[in-house]
XYZ file of C-alpha atoms in Angstrom:
368
model
C -0.375 -9.521 -176.262
C 2.462 -11.608 -177.692
C 2.554 -12.070 -181.449
C 4.309 -14.692 -183.526
C 7.216 -13.883 -185.781
C 5.218 -14.613 -188.923
C 2.692 -11.919 -187.946
C 5.476 -9.333 -187.936
C 6.795 -10.198 -191.390
C 5.744 -9.129 -194.861
C 3.506 -11.609 -196.651
C 6.298 -12.987 -198.816
C 8.200 -14.125 -195.695
C 5.387 -15.331 -193.470
C 5.688 -18.915 -194.717
C 9.295 -19.248 -193.571
C 9.968 -20.978 -190.279
C 12.783 -19.564 -188.077
C 15.414 -21.884 -189.575
C 14.473 -20.901 -193.129
C 14.377 -17.230 -192.174
C 17.838 -17.489 -190.617
C 19.101 -19.123 -193.799
C 17.544 -16.329 -195.850
C 19.243 -13.672 -193.719
C 22.609 -15.363 -194.172
C 22.295 -15.625 -197.945
C 20.636 -12.353 -198.965
C 22.722 -9.790 -200.872
C 20.252 -6.905 -200.993
C 21.131 -5.312 -197.629
C 24.482 -3.841 -196.590
C 25.191 -2.907 -192.987
C 28.099 -2.642 -190.627
C 29.152 -3.984 -187.255
C 30.917 -1.919 -184.631
C 32.527 -3.268 -181.482
C 33.223 -0.841 -178.630
C 36.676 -1.841 -177.394
C 36.319 0.272 -174.265
C 33.185 -1.572 -173.141
C 33.854 -4.961 -174.737
C 37.585 -5.567 -174.803
C 39.112 -9.045 -174.926
C 39.739 -9.190 -171.171
C 36.166 -8.119 -170.435
C 34.771 -10.775 -172.759
C 36.880 -13.541 -171.249
C 35.719 -12.514 -167.780
C 32.123 -12.339 -168.951
C 32.254 -15.981 -170.030
C 32.679 -16.849 -166.357
C 30.029 -14.408 -165.147
C 32.237 -11.417 -164.249
C 30.945 -8.098 -165.537
C 33.010 -4.903 -165.404
C 31.675 -1.389 -165.991
C 32.996 1.943 -164.741
C 35.923 0.106 -163.116
C 33.572 -1.991 -160.949
C 33.504 -5.776 -161.337
C 30.756 -8.088 -160.070
C 30.355 -11.853 -160.278
C 26.791 -12.562 -161.381
C 25.073 -15.975 -161.359
C 23.858 -17.488 -164.663
C 20.232 -16.499 -164.053
C 20.838 -13.121 -162.421
C 18.035 -10.587 -162.125
C 18.584 -7.957 -164.824
C 16.508 -5.408 -162.904
C 18.702 -5.429 -159.776
C 21.813 -3.271 -159.742
C 24.751 -4.825 -157.845
C 26.415 -1.398 -157.839
C 25.474 1.824 -156.120
C 26.056 3.565 -159.450
C 23.027 3.618 -161.782
C 25.402 4.038 -164.723
C 26.698 0.513 -164.067
C 23.235 -0.957 -164.672
C 22.680 1.296 -167.672
C 25.897 0.078 -169.311
C 24.875 -3.528 -168.668
C 21.507 -2.980 -170.377
C 23.091 -1.293 -173.381
C 24.520 -4.707 -174.389
C 27.914 -3.521 -175.608
C 29.133 -7.034 -174.828
C 26.832 -8.484 -177.511
C 28.865 -7.007 -180.358
C 32.057 -8.092 -178.602
C 30.832 -11.663 -178.264
C 29.776 -11.646 -181.904
C 33.129 -10.344 -183.068
C 34.974 -12.980 -181.025
C 32.688 -15.727 -182.330
C 33.097 -14.687 -185.967
C 36.885 -14.688 -185.593
C 37.324 -17.879 -183.581
C 34.239 -20.015 -184.082
C 34.346 -20.665 -180.320
C 30.772 -21.567 -179.416
C 31.221 -20.304 -175.848
C 30.724 -16.776 -177.209
C 27.572 -17.827 -179.051
C 26.203 -19.686 -176.026
C 26.795 -16.694 -173.761
C 25.121 -14.326 -176.224
C 22.092 -16.597 -176.477
C 21.827 -17.140 -172.722
C 22.156 -13.480 -171.761
C 19.894 -12.193 -174.518
C 17.203 -14.790 -173.927
C 17.231 -14.128 -170.190
C 16.859 -10.390 -170.853
C 13.954 -10.973 -173.265
C 12.140 -13.235 -170.820
C 12.481 -11.086 -167.697
C 12.931 -7.368 -168.434
C 9.965 -5.012 -169.043
C 10.102 -3.122 -172.326
C 10.091 0.253 -170.540
C 12.836 -0.581 -168.032
C 15.299 2.335 -167.950
C 15.155 5.230 -170.406
C 14.524 5.207 -174.158
C 18.108 6.091 -175.032
C 19.221 2.852 -173.337
C 16.788 1.005 -175.594
C 18.222 2.834 -178.594
C 21.803 1.898 -177.779
C 20.781 -1.695 -177.026
C 19.032 -2.003 -180.392
C 22.168 -0.734 -182.115
C 24.329 -3.274 -180.298
C 21.871 -6.074 -181.031
C 22.109 -5.197 -184.725
C 25.910 -5.144 -184.572
C 25.805 -8.537 -182.861
C 23.435 -9.805 -185.554
C 25.944 -8.761 -188.211
C 28.742 -10.693 -186.492
C 26.792 -13.802 -185.544
C 24.465 -14.277 -188.510
C 26.976 -13.426 -191.229
C 29.926 -15.188 -189.656
C 31.264 -18.566 -190.787
C 29.518 -20.506 -188.001
C 26.070 -18.917 -188.147
C 24.380 -22.291 -188.621
C 24.951 -22.926 -184.909
C 22.412 -20.253 -183.891
C 19.304 -21.968 -182.423
C 16.342 -21.133 -184.718
C 13.904 -20.846 -181.792
C 16.166 -18.277 -180.144
C 16.495 -16.395 -183.424
C 12.720 -16.068 -183.662
C 12.578 -14.760 -180.100
C 15.419 -12.335 -180.844
C 13.638 -10.888 -183.874
C 10.329 -10.558 -182.029
C 11.986 -8.703 -179.164
C 13.924 -6.452 -181.535
C 10.696 -5.578 -183.332
C 8.997 -4.796 -180.024
C 11.850 -2.530 -178.894
C 11.932 -0.588 -182.157
C 8.165 -0.122 -182.073
C 8.495 1.106 -178.494
C 11.143 3.621 -179.550
C 8.906 5.033 -182.269
C 6.315 5.858 -179.610
C 8.688 6.966 -176.838
C 11.421 9.095 -178.352
C 13.392 11.429 -176.110
C 12.122 14.947 -176.899
C 15.437 16.387 -178.132
C 19.200 16.269 -178.617
C 21.747 13.475 -178.482
C 19.604 10.774 -176.866
C 16.958 11.313 -179.532
C 19.660 11.008 -182.198
C 20.749 7.632 -180.793
C 17.156 6.398 -180.792
C 16.418 7.558 -184.345
C 19.623 5.971 -185.598
C 18.528 2.681 -184.004
C 15.132 2.846 -185.734
C 16.797 3.702 -189.049
C 19.236 0.797 -188.678
C 16.478 -1.681 -187.898
C 14.468 -0.534 -190.905
C 17.445 -0.953 -193.228
C 18.679 -4.245 -191.797
C 15.260 -5.921 -191.662
C 13.144 -4.921 -194.684
C 11.439 -8.281 -194.135
C 9.430 -6.724 -191.289
C 6.037 -5.395 -192.327
C 6.713 -2.254 -190.282
C 10.093 -1.594 -191.919
C 8.755 0.851 -194.526
C 7.053 2.904 -191.823
C 10.163 2.802 -189.613
C 12.346 3.972 -192.483
C 10.174 6.933 -193.455
C 9.621 7.887 -189.829
C 13.323 7.739 -188.978
C 14.407 9.561 -192.136
C 11.902 12.369 -191.585
C 12.771 12.750 -187.919
C 16.529 12.579 -188.541
C 16.214 15.395 -191.077
C 14.447 17.541 -188.481
C 16.713 16.389 -185.684
C 19.993 17.330 -187.332
C 18.644 20.850 -187.911
C 17.714 21.081 -184.232
C 20.946 19.441 -183.048
C 23.414 21.510 -185.050
C 23.661 25.277 -185.228
C 23.999 26.852 -188.714
C 27.800 26.835 -188.330
C 27.718 23.068 -187.701
C 28.424 23.051 -183.944
C 26.225 20.925 -181.710
C 23.698 22.985 -179.771
C 25.005 21.873 -176.355
C 28.383 23.355 -177.356
C 30.313 20.514 -175.739
C 33.304 19.442 -177.814
C 32.840 15.841 -176.660
C 29.087 15.607 -177.269
C 29.538 17.259 -180.650
C 31.665 14.354 -181.844
C 29.453 11.689 -180.292
C 26.481 13.130 -182.167
C 28.461 13.409 -185.414
C 29.440 9.753 -185.005
C 25.762 8.776 -185.110
C 24.955 10.969 -188.095
C 27.923 9.535 -189.981
C 26.595 6.065 -189.209
C 23.237 7.063 -190.672
C 24.892 8.511 -193.781
C 27.113 5.468 -194.358
C 24.136 3.137 -194.024
C 22.028 5.287 -196.332
C 24.717 5.425 -199.020
C 25.290 1.674 -198.883
C 21.589 1.000 -199.435
C 20.624 3.740 -201.891
C 18.654 5.863 -199.411
C 18.626 9.618 -200.034
C 18.565 12.498 -197.582
C 17.902 16.143 -198.441
C 20.872 18.487 -199.111
C 20.547 20.230 -195.712
C 21.442 16.962 -193.949
C 24.701 16.732 -195.888
C 25.461 20.443 -195.540
C 25.112 20.400 -191.760
C 27.057 17.165 -191.383
C 29.926 18.612 -193.426
C 29.930 21.785 -191.336
C 30.021 19.628 -188.219
C 33.045 17.820 -189.637
C 34.700 21.165 -190.333
C 34.342 22.008 -186.643
C 35.834 18.617 -185.779
C 38.768 19.380 -188.069
C 39.527 22.756 -186.509
C 38.922 21.824 -182.871
C 41.347 18.879 -182.794
C 44.632 19.980 -181.284
C 47.979 19.183 -182.973
C 48.339 16.192 -180.630
C 45.151 14.694 -182.079
C 42.956 15.316 -179.011
C 39.996 17.640 -178.584
C 39.942 20.110 -175.680
C 37.452 19.322 -172.919
C 35.106 22.289 -173.162
C 31.683 22.281 -171.559
C 30.540 18.792 -170.479
C 32.604 15.801 -171.634
C 36.129 14.471 -171.887
C 39.237 15.174 -173.946
C 39.428 12.411 -176.533
C 40.492 11.692 -180.091
C 37.873 11.562 -182.833
C 40.117 11.688 -185.885
C 38.484 8.514 -187.186
C 35.340 10.565 -187.806
C 37.306 12.798 -190.174
C 38.465 9.698 -192.038
C 34.861 8.521 -192.342
C 33.819 11.976 -193.513
C 36.566 12.018 -196.125
C 35.487 8.604 -197.419
C 31.956 9.947 -197.898
C 32.492 13.530 -199.058
C 36.121 13.575 -200.233
C 37.264 16.691 -198.363
C 41.103 16.541 -198.531
C 41.526 18.877 -195.530
C 39.789 16.368 -193.237
C 42.157 13.676 -194.500
C 45.133 15.951 -193.868
C 44.195 16.556 -190.238
C 43.156 12.940 -189.623
C 46.538 11.669 -190.845
C 48.647 14.312 -189.128
C 49.575 15.926 -192.426
C 50.697 12.755 -194.193
C 47.889 12.777 -196.762
C 45.451 15.300 -198.202
C 45.881 19.074 -198.256
C 46.026 21.558 -195.347
C 42.890 23.423 -194.266
C 42.651 26.910 -195.773
C 42.777 28.887 -192.495
C 44.870 29.038 -189.319
C 42.086 30.893 -187.520
C 38.402 30.087 -187.763
C 35.323 31.540 -186.078
C 32.104 29.596 -185.559
C 29.838 32.576 -184.928
C 26.608 30.822 -183.952
C 28.256 28.654 -181.293
C 30.833 31.279 -180.342
C 33.878 29.096 -180.773
C 37.111 30.712 -181.913
C 40.031 28.469 -182.905
C 43.470 29.996 -183.490
C 46.453 27.911 -184.504
C 50.076 28.513 -185.440
C 49.917 26.374 -188.581
C 49.232 22.984 -190.117
C 52.768 21.650 -190.383
C 53.064 22.796 -193.957
C 55.967 25.216 -193.355
C 59.073 24.503 -191.230
C 57.227 23.156 -188.190
C 56.077 19.553 -187.965
C 52.309 19.024 -187.753
C 52.484 17.637 -184.215
C 54.650 20.558 -183.048
C 52.182 23.235 -184.066
C 50.197 24.910 -181.318
C 47.142 27.005 -180.573
C 48.420 30.570 -180.552
C 45.663 32.345 -178.693
C 42.021 32.125 -177.675
C 39.633 35.011 -177.195
C 35.983 35.724 -176.521
C 33.568 37.350 -178.887
C 31.049 37.889 -176.090
C 30.637 36.634 -172.558
C 27.582 34.451 -173.017
C 28.133 32.317 -176.117
C 31.806 31.847 -176.900
C 33.653 28.603 -176.179
C 37.418 28.681 -176.382
C 39.851 26.129 -177.795
C 43.033 26.205 -175.716
C-alpha cells in the first residue's frame, strides 16, 4: 500500500509540505555528505548523448524513446540493463546541473527518475543493483538539492523521489545479499540514507542496523592481514572504496565505529600500498582488472595520517617510504617483493618487483 511522505517522516517534519521540506533540506547545516560522479559511466559525452535519448554502456549505444520500458533490455548483455538501472547518469546529470545551471540536466533527471519510480517493480534485478542505485540517487541529491539552482526542482517530484528512496532502503534492509562485496554496497547505501535523511522516522533504525552489520561485514570480508577474502586485487580495492566512504561519512557526522573496523581498514590500505606497482597500477590477480587505486591511499592518509600511504600515492613526492621492500600477507598468501621505493639512486617509477614466490600451492597469490 502506498504511503504519503508525511507518514514516513518524524513528527517534527510531518507538517511540512514538499516545497517546505525541499527548502529545509537546502538550508540545513546539521548533515554533511559527499557526491561522487563516476566519469567512466557518466562522462560529458555520455551525458550530452543521454539528453537526446542515447544511452551507452559496455561500448553499446541505443537510442531509447522518452517513455521507454525500463524492464526491457535493448541489448543481449544483461550487464547493459544492470548498468542502466544503477543510475550512474543521475550523479552525472546533477554535477552538470550544479556547474552550469542548464535545466536540461534537471529535466532529464526528473523525467528518467519519475518514469523509473512509476513503472519498475521494487524487486526488479538483484539487491546490489538497488544498493548502487540508492548511492547514485543520494549523490544526485547532493548535486541537485545543494546546487545554486535547486529551487527549480518540482516539489511534487521531490516528494515522489523521497518516498521511492525510502521504499528502496527498506527493501534493502529485508533483502541483503548474504555475503561479500554486494552486501557491502547495500549496507553502505543504507548507512548513507540514514545519515543523509535523519528526517525519516526509520533513519535511527537504518543507522543502527547498517552500523552493526557493517562491523560484522568488514570482519567477514577482510582476512586478519587485511586482504579481501576473495583474494582478487581488483575486488579488494572496490570493497575498500566502500568502507572508506562509510568511514568518511561517519567522521563527518560524529558517528563512531569500534576499533576493529579501523584496524581492518588500515590493514586493507597497507595491502593496497604494497600491491600497487611502481607504475601506479595493481596487478590483475584472480578476478578483476589492472587499474589504479592510488586515490584510496590519499583518502586513507586524510583519515588516518599514515605517511607511507601518502608516499606511495604521490609517487614518492610526499610522505615517507614504507618500512619494507618485501611483505608477506600470510592469511591471504600474498607475497610482494620490490627493489625499492625510490629513496636511493633509483627513481620511484623505475623501481620494480624483484621476485615472486609461493608459500604454498593453495593460498598464495603473487604480485608480478
